[in-house]
Amino acid sequence: MMMPLKPADPTFPPSAAATEEDLGNSKRVADRYLKREALGEGTYGVVFKAIDTKTGQTVAIKKIRLGAQKEGINFTALREIKLLKELKDSNIIELIDAFPHKGNLHLVFEFMESDLEAVIRDRNIVLSPADIKSFLQMTLKGLAFCHKKWVLHRDMKPNNLLIAADGQLKLGDFGLARIFGSPDRRFTHQVFARWYRAPELLFGAKHYGPGVDVWAAGCIFAELLLRRPFLQGTSDIDQLGKIFAALGTPTPAQWPDMVYLPDYVEYQHVPAPPLRSLFPNASDDALDLLLKMLTYDPKTRISAQQALEHRYFTSIPAPTKPALLPRPAPKGESLSHRPPDLNVQKGPIVLSPPRKSRRVTLQREDMEGNVYDANKADDHVKEVRYTGGSTCPSESMPMSVDLAAAFGSKPFPRPTLNSADRSHLKRKLDLDPEFGYTP
Ligand SMILES: Nc1ncnc2c1ncn2[C@@H]1O[C@H](COP(=O)(O)OP(=O)(O)OP(=O)(O)O)[C@@H](O)[C@H]1O
C-alpha cells in the first residue's frame, strides 16, 4: 500500500560527519544506520528512513521479518540478494547493504524522493509527450539492463518506479518477487498489481520470461498516456476480460501456445477496437510501440532493448531531461494513493461451465461511457456478470483512505524465513565482509 512520504526534512541529508547527537534520538541499527521515521509499509514489510553513518547518505531500509514460518525463503535467496547487490545501473535502485538484525532481514536501498504513481496521480502535473517518453525510456533502460543479466522484476507497477532527487527514474524491488515469493494477490496490498500482469501469467504460465516485465511496462506506458490505470481487472478472469476488450481476444494464430497454458479459458472472440479510440492523443509512434509491448504472444512481444530502439524514441519530441521532469507535490499533499475509480471498463461476462471449457464474453465502454456487450452472449448459457463496481470504492472516496481498512481485510502474512534459513543466513551474512555487514 502506498503511504505518503514525509515532506522534505531540512536536516537531511546530513554531512558525512554527522554524529548521533546531531540527529537527535535516532536509534542505531546494526551500528551503522541511524533510524528515522517510517516511510510506509509494502508487501514485504515496513520501510523506514535512516542515515548511513558510514557515508552520511540518507537511505531507505526495508525490514523483512524472519519469523519461524513455514513459507520461508530458501537458501538460494542469499545468492540472489548478493546478485541484486551487484545490479548497478542508473535506472535501478541500488541495494546498498543487507543484514539481519533482531530477527529481521534488512535491505538497505538508496533513498528516493518520490515515485511514478505519485506523478501520475498528481493532478497539478501536466505530462507532456516528451515527459512521458522520458519516463518510459528510463523504465525500459532499467529493464533492459536487468534482462541482459537474466534478472526479471515480476512485480512492475508505477509505485515500484521510484524517482530520485535528480529526476532519474529507478526500478525498485527488482528480483524481490523471486527471492521472497510472488506476493499473494488475494490481499488488498496487491490488488493493483494485477493490472500489470501479462496474459501468460493470468493463464497460469509456470515458465515465463522478461516479456512479463515488458507487458507491465506497456501497461504503465498506457497509464502515463491516460493518467489512469489502463486495465483495471477485479479478478484474474476480469483482468483477462479487460485486456481482451481493449486489445481483442487473441486467436490461436496470434498466440499459438495460449491453448496449452494451465489456466487457459476460452473467451468468446471480440475484435480489437482501434487503439486510437482508446488513446486519442497519442502519436502514431507511441501507439505502434504500445501495441508491440502489449503483444499477446510473449515470443513475439518486443523486448525492452528492442523497445528502446523503436523510432518512438528518436522521433520528435526528444525525451525530457530527467532534471527537467515535473515533480509531484510533497507526498503528504499529493494524490499518491490509487484513485478509487476501478470501474473504468466494465468486466467480462463469464459463461458457465466455470472450468477450462468456460467461455467469457466481454463488455465494453465506448468513449461516451455507454456500456455494451462486445459480443452477444449465447441465449442458452447462464450469465454470471463480473463487475468492478460491486467491490470497489466509490469515486467519492478520499484519496488517502487505506483500502485494506476500507475492505476490512486482515493484515496479510509477510514472507518469512524459517529458522534453519535464518541461522544459515545470519551466519553467512555475518561472516561475509563482501556482503557489507560486519557485526
Ligand atoms: N528507496 C526508497 N526511498 C524512499 N521511500 C521508499 C523507498 N522504497 C520504498 N519507499 C517507501 O516505503 C513505502 C513502502 O514501500 P514498499 O516498496 O515496501 O511497498 P509499496 O511499493 O508501497 O507497495 P508494494 O509492496 O505493494 O509494492 C512506500 O511509501 C514507498 O514510497
XYZ file of C-alpha atoms and ligand atoms in Angstrom:
470
model
C 0.000 0.000 0.000
C 1.352 3.363 -0.958
C 1.927 5.541 2.064
C 2.842 9.178 1.671
C 6.428 10.028 2.334
C 7.056 12.837 4.749
C 7.769 16.262 3.253
C 11.467 17.026 2.810
C 13.304 17.104 6.119
C 15.625 20.129 6.298
C 18.140 18.191 8.416
C 18.755 15.807 5.543
C 20.987 14.825 4.060
C 23.388 15.314 6.942
C 27.067 15.687 6.319
C 29.209 12.596 6.312
C 30.498 13.683 9.690
C 27.046 13.755 11.271
C 27.027 12.329 14.754
C 24.272 10.623 16.659
C 23.730 13.779 18.754
C 23.283 15.826 15.590
C 20.464 13.507 14.689
C 18.584 13.601 17.954
C 17.368 10.358 19.436
C 17.766 8.168 16.388
C 18.133 4.511 17.216
C 21.120 2.716 15.785
C 20.516 -0.294 13.607
C 23.393 -2.718 13.195
C 25.799 0.001 14.389
C 25.906 1.620 11.022
C 22.427 3.082 10.473
C 20.557 5.731 12.431
C 16.886 5.006 12.207
C 14.456 7.788 11.371
C 10.735 7.805 10.645
C 8.779 5.034 8.960
C 8.137 5.701 5.289
C 5.391 3.176 4.821
C 4.656 -0.479 4.554
C 4.606 -2.665 1.487
C 4.258 -6.295 0.572
C 7.492 -7.340 2.181
C 7.397 -5.258 5.330
C 7.939 -1.849 6.847
C 10.259 0.653 5.200
C 11.954 3.338 7.236
C 14.266 6.203 6.547
C 17.761 6.066 8.017
C 21.162 7.661 7.859
C 24.146 5.631 6.838
C 26.779 6.883 9.279
C 29.499 5.419 7.094
C 28.652 7.648 4.146
C 26.272 10.274 5.550
C 23.798 9.181 2.884
C 20.050 9.035 3.539
C 18.808 5.520 2.872
C 15.556 3.581 2.930
C 15.665 0.332 4.887
C 13.182 -2.398 4.092
C 12.687 -4.609 7.116
C 11.650 -8.153 6.292
C 10.588 -10.235 9.274
C 12.431 -13.513 9.649
C 9.716 -15.369 11.515
C 9.659 -19.097 12.058
C 7.014 -19.590 9.402
C 6.696 -22.475 7.020
C 6.820 -20.332 3.943
C 10.409 -19.276 4.220
C 12.879 -18.216 1.646
C 15.234 -20.938 0.548
C 18.998 -20.987 0.628
C 19.329 -19.627 -2.863
C 17.843 -16.380 -1.560
C 21.184 -15.351 -0.194
C 22.884 -15.814 -3.527
C 20.088 -13.876 -5.163
C 20.424 -10.999 -2.720
C 24.135 -10.905 -3.455
C 23.339 -10.817 -7.146
C 20.992 -7.891 -6.611
C 23.765 -6.033 -4.831
C 25.806 -6.290 -7.969
C 22.990 -4.997 -10.149
C 24.200 -1.434 -10.566
C 22.697 0.883 -13.138
C 21.465 4.466 -13.124
C 17.888 3.224 -13.609
C 17.917 0.576 -10.882
C 17.628 1.347 -7.179
C 20.874 0.398 -5.589
C 20.775 -2.273 -2.906
C 23.479 -0.809 -0.686
C 23.546 -3.383 2.060
C 21.714 -6.351 3.521
C 21.949 -7.655 7.054
C 19.979 -9.499 9.696
C 19.114 -7.514 12.816
C 16.838 -8.513 15.707
C 15.248 -11.320 13.772
C 14.617 -9.263 10.677
C 16.357 -9.137 7.373
C 17.146 -5.534 6.479
C 17.650 -4.442 2.903
C 19.215 -1.005 2.579
C 18.373 0.966 -0.561
C 19.267 4.413 -1.775
C 16.625 6.876 -0.639
C 14.222 8.104 -3.286
C 12.103 11.220 -3.199
C 9.019 10.077 -4.990
C 7.589 7.530 -7.393
C 5.808 7.396 -10.722
C 2.466 6.671 -9.150
C 2.632 9.988 -7.304
C 3.483 11.729 -10.587
C 0.587 10.133 -12.453
C -1.866 10.879 -9.642
C -0.818 14.483 -9.079
C -3.488 16.472 -10.823
C -1.358 19.594 -10.728
C 1.131 17.954 -13.062
C 0.774 18.193 -16.803
C 2.684 15.423 -18.538
C 3.851 16.421 -21.993
C 4.547 13.775 -24.673
C 8.265 14.439 -24.071
C 7.868 13.795 -20.332
C 6.029 10.524 -20.967
C 8.764 9.486 -23.384
C 11.404 10.224 -20.782
C 9.682 8.196 -18.040
C 9.182 5.264 -20.394
C 12.737 5.425 -21.668
C 14.179 5.293 -18.146
C 11.858 2.405 -17.265
C 12.950 0.453 -20.325
C 16.622 1.204 -19.735
C 16.380 -0.249 -16.228
C 14.522 -3.281 -17.534
C 16.894 -3.869 -20.453
C 19.858 -3.725 -18.090
C 18.398 -6.357 -15.755
C 17.073 -8.572 -18.528
C 20.560 -8.648 -20.037
C 21.680 -10.131 -16.727
C 18.764 -12.570 -16.708
C 17.064 -10.904 -13.788
C 13.318 -10.370 -14.049
C 11.380 -7.882 -11.999
C 7.994 -9.680 -11.987
C 6.195 -7.002 -9.994
C 6.395 -3.888 -12.137
C 3.890 -1.181 -11.273
C 4.092 2.617 -11.019
C 4.796 2.689 -7.273
C 7.821 0.473 -7.836
C 9.283 3.048 -10.223
C 10.937 5.430 -7.821
C 12.166 8.909 -8.635
C 15.413 10.294 -7.296
C 16.114 13.886 -6.321
C 17.835 14.439 -9.687
C 14.746 13.263 -11.574
C 16.151 9.851 -12.529
C 13.571 7.107 -12.508
C 14.825 3.882 -10.921
C 13.248 0.478 -10.745
C 12.724 -0.662 -7.178
C 12.039 -4.098 -5.686
C 13.939 -5.780 -8.504
C 14.086 -9.520 -8.037
C 12.331 -9.477 -4.652
C 9.343 -11.380 -6.018
C 11.690 -14.227 -6.903
C 13.521 -14.207 -3.591
C 10.595 -13.809 -1.244
C 7.935 -15.394 -3.396
C 5.386 -13.716 -5.591
C 3.180 -11.517 -3.484
C -0.170 -13.030 -2.669
C -2.652 -11.346 -4.958
C -5.599 -12.132 -2.730
C -4.619 -9.373 -0.393
C -5.607 -5.792 -0.837
C -1.998 -4.685 -0.887
C -1.520 -6.483 -4.137
C -4.823 -5.857 -5.806
C -3.373 -3.198 -8.069
C -0.501 -5.364 -9.228
C -2.943 -7.490 -11.228
C -3.482 -4.596 -13.596
C 0.070 -5.022 -14.863
C 0.055 -8.828 -15.177
C 0.830 -10.325 -18.548
C -1.796 -12.616 -20.088
C 0.515 -15.630 -19.888
C 0.676 -15.181 -16.095
C -3.082 -14.775 -15.892
C -3.410 -18.051 -17.821
C -1.156 -19.694 -15.232
C 2.119 -19.997 -17.168
C 4.779 -21.604 -14.973
C 7.584 -20.788 -17.350
C 7.786 -17.209 -18.408
C 10.412 -14.684 -19.288
C 11.274 -10.997 -19.495
C 8.136 -10.453 -21.561
C 6.123 -10.232 -18.319
C 8.035 -7.069 -17.388
C 7.636 -5.626 -20.882
C 3.876 -6.202 -20.709
C 3.767 -4.409 -17.348
C 5.856 -1.556 -18.774
C 3.333 -1.367 -21.641
C 0.503 -1.010 -19.115
C 2.483 1.723 -17.344
C 3.074 3.466 -20.693
C -0.697 3.346 -21.310
C -1.269 4.707 -17.808
C 1.072 7.620 -18.463
C -0.897 8.411 -21.625
C -4.298 8.090 -19.940
C -3.398 9.346 -16.459
C -5.323 6.434 -15.011
C -4.645 2.690 -14.893
C -5.379 1.166 -18.289
C -6.775 -2.290 -17.472
C -8.316 -2.416 -14.032
C -9.402 -6.009 -13.504
C -11.073 -7.002 -10.264
C -10.117 -10.695 -10.542
C -7.811 -12.621 -12.837
C -10.710 -13.549 -15.120
C -11.915 -9.984 -15.111
C -8.369 -8.825 -15.872
C -8.241 -11.034 -18.950
C -11.662 -9.748 -19.918
C -10.450 -6.157 -19.649
C -7.378 -6.978 -21.724
C -9.426 -8.689 -24.430
C -11.988 -5.881 -24.505
C -9.201 -3.381 -25.154
C -6.947 -5.415 -27.444
C -9.282 -8.032 -28.924
C -9.447 -11.706 -27.950
C -6.238 -13.408 -29.073
C -6.622 -16.029 -31.783
C -4.561 -19.243 -31.785
C -2.843 -17.854 -34.892
C -1.763 -14.790 -32.926
C -0.665 -16.805 -29.902
C -0.287 -20.497 -30.734
C 0.862 -21.619 -27.253
C -2.034 -19.963 -25.455
C -4.291 -23.018 -25.505
C -1.656 -25.127 -23.701
C -1.398 -22.830 -20.699
C -2.591 -24.416 -17.424
C -5.428 -21.993 -16.712
C -6.405 -21.367 -20.305
C -10.058 -20.460 -20.640
C -11.767 -19.955 -23.947
C -13.131 -16.475 -24.323
C -15.717 -15.530 -26.890
C -13.958 -13.763 -29.703
C -14.235 -10.000 -29.906
C -12.248 -7.912 -32.348
C -9.876 -5.212 -31.135
C -11.284 -1.701 -31.243
C -8.980 0.786 -32.955
C -6.257 1.562 -30.402
C -6.538 5.191 -31.441
C -10.074 5.263 -29.997
C -8.615 4.397 -26.557
C -5.679 6.813 -26.812
C -6.945 9.749 -28.837
C -3.988 11.991 -28.018
C -1.087 9.582 -28.548
C 1.225 9.832 -31.531
C 1.313 7.086 -34.168
C 4.780 6.077 -32.986
C 3.610 5.869 -29.378
C 0.692 3.633 -30.368
C 2.895 1.422 -32.525
C 5.301 0.858 -29.639
C 2.469 0.357 -27.164
C 0.932 -2.339 -29.342
C 4.279 -4.096 -29.647
C 4.706 -4.065 -25.868
C 1.176 -5.384 -25.410
C 1.567 -8.213 -27.919
C -0.136 -11.359 -26.671
C 2.422 -13.961 -27.610
C 5.417 -13.463 -25.303
C 7.601 -14.967 -28.028
C 6.789 -12.155 -30.426
C 6.403 -9.382 -27.842
C 9.052 -6.687 -28.253
C 11.983 -6.883 -25.793
C 12.977 -3.974 -23.562
C 16.103 -3.417 -25.648
C 14.173 -3.502 -28.938
C 11.628 -1.100 -27.460
C 14.436 1.342 -26.679
C 15.453 1.159 -30.337
C 11.907 1.870 -31.550
C 11.503 5.031 -33.634
C 9.264 6.497 -30.904
C 12.446 7.389 -29.043
C 14.123 9.068 -31.993
C 11.104 10.909 -33.396
C 10.267 14.333 -32.011
C 9.793 15.414 -29.332
C 13.020 14.307 -27.666
C 12.575 12.853 -24.166
C 12.670 15.471 -21.408
C 15.929 15.535 -19.467
C 15.358 13.906 -16.053
C 16.246 17.069 -14.115
C 13.542 18.976 -16.004
C 10.733 16.483 -15.445
C 7.737 17.646 -13.409
C 7.854 16.715 -9.730
C 4.887 15.782 -7.612
C 3.856 17.937 -4.675
C 5.373 16.877 -1.355
C 3.974 13.438 -0.802
C 1.822 14.348 2.171
C -0.226 16.599 -0.100
C -0.160 14.675 -3.345
C -2.656 12.150 -4.587
C -0.284 9.319 -4.046
C -2.940 6.698 -3.486
C -4.661 4.838 -6.239
C -7.757 6.573 -7.453
C -10.846 4.725 -6.393
C -12.152 4.614 -9.965
C -11.645 0.903 -10.514
C -14.561 0.530 -12.852
C -13.472 2.355 -15.949
C -14.147 -0.549 -18.243
C -16.888 -2.956 -17.268
C -15.924 -6.536 -16.575
C -16.471 -9.582 -18.731
C -19.442 -11.873 -18.534
C -18.342 -15.395 -17.675
C -20.424 -18.119 -19.215
C -20.737 -21.458 -17.459
C -19.302 -24.059 -17.065
C -16.774 -22.474 -14.735
C -13.680 -24.523 -15.523
C -11.490 -24.867 -18.589
C -14.262 -25.062 -21.106
C -15.921 -21.912 -19.886
C -16.262 -19.075 -22.304
C -16.296 -15.441 -21.473
C -17.944 -12.568 -23.266
C -16.869 -9.036 -22.924
C -18.495 -5.759 -22.167
C -17.044 -2.576 -23.476
C -17.449 1.027 -22.712
C -17.361 3.450 -25.594
C -15.766 6.869 -25.439
C -19.065 8.361 -24.227
C -19.224 5.899 -21.333
C -22.064 3.752 -22.753
C -21.657 0.097 -21.848
C -22.485 -2.533 -24.440
C -21.830 -6.220 -24.961
C -18.886 -6.616 -27.257
C -20.353 -9.959 -28.294
C -23.884 -11.019 -27.583
C -23.879 -13.948 -25.178
C -25.436 -17.207 -26.332
C -29.002 -17.202 -25.085
C -28.905 -20.675 -23.614
C -25.872 -20.071 -21.439
C -26.318 -18.751 -17.944
C -24.512 -15.472 -17.423
C -22.513 -14.530 -14.372
C -21.582 -10.924 -14.553
C -18.354 -9.683 -13.024
C -18.375 -6.003 -12.432
C -15.660 -3.978 -10.848
C -18.119 -1.640 -9.178
C -19.641 -4.016 -6.671
C -16.499 -4.465 -4.611
C -14.747 -1.246 -5.340
C -14.732 2.035 -3.529
C -16.782 4.811 -4.998
C -15.391 7.779 -6.866
C -16.027 9.984 -3.875
C -13.735 8.014 -1.559
C -10.955 10.198 -0.169
C -7.653 9.631 -1.925
C -5.785 8.929 1.277
C -8.054 6.165 2.512
C -6.421 2.872 3.426
C -8.139 0.394 1.154
C -7.169 -2.516 3.406
C -9.054 -0.891 6.224
C -11.912 0.088 3.940
C -12.434 -3.515 2.871
C -11.872 -4.950 6.310
C -9.159 -7.270 5.094
C -6.871 -8.848 7.642
C -3.215 -7.909 7.734
C -1.507 -10.308 5.385
C 1.328 -12.620 6.377
C 4.740 -11.384 5.385
C 7.121 -13.635 3.532
C 9.368 -15.036 6.199
C 12.396 -17.230 6.662
C 12.223 -20.446 8.583
C 14.641 -20.897 11.456
C 17.093 -23.065 9.501
C 17.268 -20.444 6.786
C 17.575 -17.777 9.408
C 20.617 -19.193 11.156
C 22.237 -20.028 7.843
C 21.566 -16.558 6.573
C 22.799 -14.872 9.700
C 25.957 -16.931 9.760
C 26.589 -16.290 6.117
C 25.890 -12.593 6.286
C 27.923 -12.089 9.407
C 30.903 -13.870 8.020
C 30.915 -12.349 4.636
C 32.536 -8.917 4.654
C 31.829 -8.548 0.947
C 28.192 -8.535 1.768
C 28.562 -5.286 3.595
C 27.832 -6.266 7.179
C 30.392 -6.871 9.847
C 28.998 -7.423 13.333
N 14.081 3.554 -1.707
C 13.073 4.207 -1.156
N 13.169 5.505 -0.859
C 12.152 6.177 -0.285
N 10.969 5.636 0.029
C 10.805 4.343 -0.242
C 11.838 3.549 -0.848
N 11.389 2.286 -1.004
C 10.125 2.283 -0.516
N 9.771 3.509 -0.065
C 8.502 3.890 0.503
O 8.158 2.949 1.511
C 6.790 2.595 1.412
C 6.667 1.086 1.285
O 7.333 0.702 0.099
P 7.321 -0.754 -0.461
O 8.169 -0.752 -1.684
O 7.668 -1.722 0.610
O 5.830 -1.014 -0.804
P 4.926 -0.346 -1.898
O 5.756 -0.111 -3.136
O 4.224 0.849 -1.309
O 3.858 -1.462 -2.133
P 4.124 -2.914 -2.705
O 4.802 -3.695 -1.668
O 2.757 -3.372 -2.989
O 4.978 -2.752 -3.935
C 6.230 3.372 0.245
O 5.583 4.524 0.725
C 7.433 3.779 -0.559
O 7.240 5.024 -1.201
